[in-house]
Amino acid sequence: MRKQDRQRIIKKMIQDNAIYRQEDFVSLLSAKGIEVTQATISRDVKEMRLIKVPTPDGSYRYSLPTTKKDNTEKKLRKVLRDAYLVSDCHRDLCMVKVLPGNGPALSSLISQMNYDEVFATLGDDDTIMLFARSNEDALQIERKLLALIDDK
């Protein structure tokens, strides 16, 4: 299994379960037929910048970092509002045209958001190509980006 796919599953696990230890990740992944070591989970935790937050009973569970995503989303919203020109989707591709010079930054910000719908991004001077996982995902990511522009 690719690291990106495993980390997407880990992200979903954190949202759906209270996970207290790295061994819990190993057990839950094993139950899904995904065999990993605790060392692999340790690297994923570090790379994903997972944090431990207190629970009402006084223990600590894993959580996704919110500050970085919030800051990234603010930057993404600002760049989109300042530079967006037009977008269109065709099958599993979504093209976003922006003012010259904004493509690489916008492509990077979209990648940092780790949208489930996006397989990969490619940005040049004034165009970003979003490679979605399906036709519906391409339309969904376009709607998300447009909502960031319209969001007050």
mmCIF file of C-alpha atoms in Angstrom:
data_model
loop_
_atom_site.group_PDB
_atom_site.id
_atom_site.type_symbol
_atom_site.label_atom_id
_atom_site.label_comp_id
_atom_site.label_asym_id
_atom_site.label_seq_id
_atom_site.Cartn_x
_atom_site.Cartn_y
_atom_site.Cartn_z
ATOM 1 C CA MET A 1 0.000 0.000 0.000
ATOM 2 C CA ARG A 2 1.252 3.472 -0.837
ATOM 3 C CA LYS A 3 2.116 5.788 2.027
ATOM 4 C CA GLN A 4 -0.346 8.418 0.803
ATOM 5 C CA ASP A 5 -3.216 5.905 0.816
ATOM 6 C CA ARG A 6 -2.253 4.603 4.265
ATOM 7 C CA GLN A 7 -2.080 8.132 5.659
ATOM 8 C CA ARG A 8 -5.506 8.928 4.196
ATOM 9 C CA ILE A 9 -6.859 5.871 6.050
ATOM 10 C CA ILE A 10 -5.096 6.970 9.250
ATOM 11 C CA LYS A 11 -6.669 10.422 8.917
ATOM 12 C CA LYS A 12 -10.121 8.829 8.587
ATOM 13 C CA MET A 13 -9.418 6.554 11.579
ATOM 14 C CA ILE A 14 -8.586 9.563 13.754
ATOM 15 C CA GLN A 15 -11.845 11.211 12.749
ATOM 16 C CA ASP A 16 -13.897 8.074 13.438
ATOM 17 C CA ASN A 17 -12.139 6.601 16.507
ATOM 18 C CA ALA A 18 -10.446 7.632 19.721
ATOM 19 C CA ILE A 19 -6.895 6.414 19.199
ATOM 20 C CA TYR A 20 -4.649 6.532 22.241
ATOM 21 C CA ARG A 21 -1.487 4.682 21.182
ATOM 22 C CA GLN A 22 0.421 3.937 18.000
ATOM 23 C CA GLU A 23 -0.325 0.265 18.586
ATOM 24 C CA ASP A 24 -4.021 1.148 18.195
ATOM 25 C CA PHE A 25 -3.278 2.301 14.636
ATOM 26 C CA VAL A 26 -1.455 -0.983 13.945
ATOM 27 C CA SER A 27 -4.431 -3.014 15.262
ATOM 28 C CA LEU A 28 -7.064 -1.024 13.372
ATOM 29 C CA LEU A 29 -5.085 -1.182 10.137
ATOM 30 C CA SER A 30 -4.523 -4.905 10.626
ATOM 31 C CA ALA A 31 -8.295 -5.374 11.030
ATOM 32 C CA LYS A 32 -8.629 -3.767 7.587
ATOM 33 C CA GLY A 33 -6.058 -6.177 6.146
ATOM 34 C CA ILE A 34 -3.248 -3.611 6.112
ATOM 35 C CA GLU A 35 -0.125 -4.883 7.812
ATOM 36 C CA VAL A 36 2.225 -2.186 9.144
ATOM 37 C CA THR A 37 4.778 -1.982 11.909
ATOM 38 C CA GLN A 38 4.723 0.412 14.845
ATOM 39 C CA ALA A 39 7.858 2.022 13.350
ATOM 40 C CA THR A 40 5.947 2.805 10.151
ATOM 41 C CA ILE A 41 3.133 4.338 12.202
ATOM 42 C CA SER A 42 5.689 6.364 14.146
ATOM 43 C CA ARG A 43 7.018 7.821 10.872
ATOM 44 C CA ASP A 44 3.443 8.522 9.693
ATOM 45 C CA VAL A 45 2.616 10.282 12.984
ATOM 46 C CA LYS A 46 5.675 12.494 12.598
ATOM 47 C CA GLU A 47 5.092 13.236 8.915
ATOM 48 C CA MET A 48 1.379 13.940 9.401
ATOM 49 C CA ARG A 49 2.237 16.077 12.453
ATOM 50 C CA LEU A 50 -0.379 14.327 14.542
ATOM 51 C CA ILE A 51 -0.832 15.679 18.043
ATOM 52 C CA LYS A 52 -2.200 14.247 21.269
ATOM 53 C CA VAL A 53 -5.109 16.076 22.859
ATOM 54 C CA PRO A 54 -6.659 15.539 26.285
ATOM 55 C CA THR A 55 -9.921 13.630 26.579
ATOM 56 C CA PRO A 56 -12.630 14.238 29.222
ATOM 57 C CA ASP A 57 -11.451 11.191 31.196
ATOM 58 C CA GLY A 58 -7.908 12.583 31.537
ATOM 59 C CA SER A 59 -6.196 10.404 28.940
ATOM 60 C CA TYR A 60 -4.762 11.598 25.620
ATOM 61 C CA ARG A 61 -5.771 10.643 22.083
ATOM 62 C CA TYR A 62 -4.342 11.385 18.646
ATOM 63 C CA SER A 63 -5.751 14.288 16.664
ATOM 64 C CA LEU A 64 -5.039 15.999 13.377
ATOM 65 C CA PRO A 65 -3.234 19.337 13.586
ATOM 66 C CA THR A 66 -5.738 22.143 13.026
ATOM 67 C CA THR A 67 -3.575 25.241 13.068
ATOM 68 C CA LYS A 68 -1.559 24.387 9.978
ATOM 69 C CA LYS A 69 -4.654 23.490 7.965
ATOM 70 C CA ASP A 70 -6.461 26.627 9.132
ATOM 71 C CA ASN A 71 -3.483 28.799 8.157
ATOM 72 C CA THR A 72 -3.130 27.000 4.829
ATOM 73 C CA GLU A 73 -6.839 27.427 4.152
ATOM 74 C CA LYS A 74 -6.588 31.174 4.904
ATOM 75 C CA LYS A 75 -3.680 31.504 2.480
ATOM 76 C CA LEU A 76 -5.518 29.426 -0.132
ATOM 77 C CA ARG A 77 -8.634 31.577 0.241
ATOM 78 C CA LYS A 78 -6.585 34.782 -0.141
ATOM 79 C CA VAL A 79 -4.693 33.594 -3.235
ATOM 80 C CA LEU A 80 -7.899 32.344 -4.836
ATOM 81 C CA ARG A 81 -9.719 35.611 -4.157
ATOM 82 C CA ASP A 82 -6.809 37.676 -5.470
ATOM 83 C CA ALA A 83 -5.842 35.600 -8.509
ATOM 84 C CA TYR A 84 -8.714 33.309 -9.640
ATOM 85 C CA LEU A 85 -9.916 33.847 -13.200
ATOM 86 C CA VAL A 86 -11.842 30.771 -14.323
ATOM 87 C CA SER A 87 -12.058 27.007 -13.809
ATOM 88 C CA ASP A 88 -13.480 24.053 -15.668
ATOM 89 C CA CYS A 89 -13.630 20.297 -15.282
ATOM 90 C CA HIS A 90 -13.388 17.495 -17.818
ATOM 91 C CA ARG A 91 -13.718 13.945 -16.595
ATOM 92 C CA ASP A 92 -11.337 13.540 -13.640
ATOM 93 C CA LEU A 93 -9.414 16.753 -14.384
ATOM 94 C CA CYS A 94 -10.058 20.227 -13.047
ATOM 95 C CA MET A 95 -8.272 23.214 -14.581
ATOM 96 C CA VAL A 96 -7.959 26.516 -12.712
ATOM 97 C CA LYS A 97 -6.715 29.647 -14.495
ATOM 98 C CA VAL A 98 -5.195 32.356 -12.311
ATOM 99 C CA LEU A 99 -3.322 35.601 -12.773
ATOM 100 C CA PRO A 100 0.269 35.081 -13.998
ATOM 101 C CA GLY A 101 2.734 34.105 -11.286
ATOM 102 C CA ASN A 102 0.163 32.548 -8.951
ATOM 103 C CA GLY A 103 0.006 28.995 -10.312
ATOM 104 C CA PRO A 104 2.863 27.401 -8.350
ATOM 105 C CA ALA A 105 1.790 28.870 -5.000
ATOM 106 C CA LEU A 106 -1.827 27.893 -5.500
ATOM 107 C CA SER A 107 -0.876 24.380 -6.597
ATOM 108 C CA SER A 108 1.259 23.998 -3.476
ATOM 109 C CA LEU A 109 -1.487 25.278 -1.171
ATOM 110 C CA ILE A 110 -4.056 22.912 -2.671
ATOM 111 C CA SER A 111 -1.618 20.007 -2.186
ATOM 112 C CA GLN A 112 -1.026 21.019 1.445
ATOM 113 C CA MET A 113 -4.769 20.899 2.114
ATOM 114 C CA ASN A 114 -4.719 17.139 1.417
ATOM 115 C CA TYR A 115 -8.170 17.148 -0.105
ATOM 116 C CA ASP A 116 -9.442 13.568 -0.389
ATOM 117 C CA GLU A 117 -10.719 14.283 -3.907
ATOM 118 C CA VAL A 118 -7.304 15.296 -5.276
ATOM 119 C CA PHE A 119 -4.805 12.716 -6.485
ATOM 120 C CA ALA A 120 -2.184 15.279 -7.605
ATOM 121 C CA THR A 121 -1.725 18.905 -8.584
ATOM 122 C CA LEU A 122 0.436 20.507 -11.237
ATOM 123 C CA GLY A 123 0.922 24.248 -11.428
ATOM 124 C CA ASP A 124 2.647 26.476 -13.935
ATOM 125 C CA ASP A 125 2.706 30.254 -14.162
ATOM 126 C CA ASP A 126 -1.038 30.816 -14.612
ATOM 127 C CA THR A 127 -2.713 27.397 -14.657
ATOM 128 C CA ILE A 128 -3.261 24.643 -12.118
ATOM 129 C CA MET A 129 -4.264 21.135 -13.136
ATOM 130 C CA LEU A 130 -5.971 19.107 -10.439
ATOM 131 C CA PHE A 131 -5.985 15.379 -11.058
ATOM 132 C CA ALA A 132 -9.020 14.089 -9.197
ATOM 133 C CA ARG A 133 -9.770 10.534 -8.172
ATOM 134 C CA SER A 134 -13.019 10.456 -10.178
ATOM 135 C CA ASN A 135 -15.255 12.610 -12.357
ATOM 136 C CA GLU A 136 -17.418 13.486 -9.340
ATOM 137 C CA ASP A 137 -14.335 14.334 -7.276
ATOM 138 C CA ALA A 138 -13.213 16.819 -9.955
ATOM 139 C CA LEU A 139 -16.563 18.596 -9.727
ATOM 140 C CA GLN A 140 -16.477 18.442 -5.921
ATOM 141 C CA ILE A 141 -13.012 20.010 -5.642
ATOM 142 C CA GLU A 142 -14.011 22.766 -8.048
ATOM 143 C CA ARG A 143 -17.057 23.481 -5.841
ATOM 144 C CA LYS A 144 -14.831 23.572 -2.739
ATOM 145 C CA LEU A 145 -12.434 26.053 -4.324
ATOM 146 C CA LEU A 146 -15.268 28.271 -5.556
ATOM 147 C CA ALA A 147 -16.807 28.176 -2.067
ATOM 148 C CA LEU A 148 -13.539 29.503 -0.636
ATOM 149 C CA ILE A 149 -13.733 32.456 -2.997
ATOM 150 C CA ASP A 150 -17.381 33.183 -2.152
ATOM 151 C CA ASP A 151 -17.043 32.494 1.597
ATOM 152 C CA LYS A 152 -17.181 35.744 3.534
#
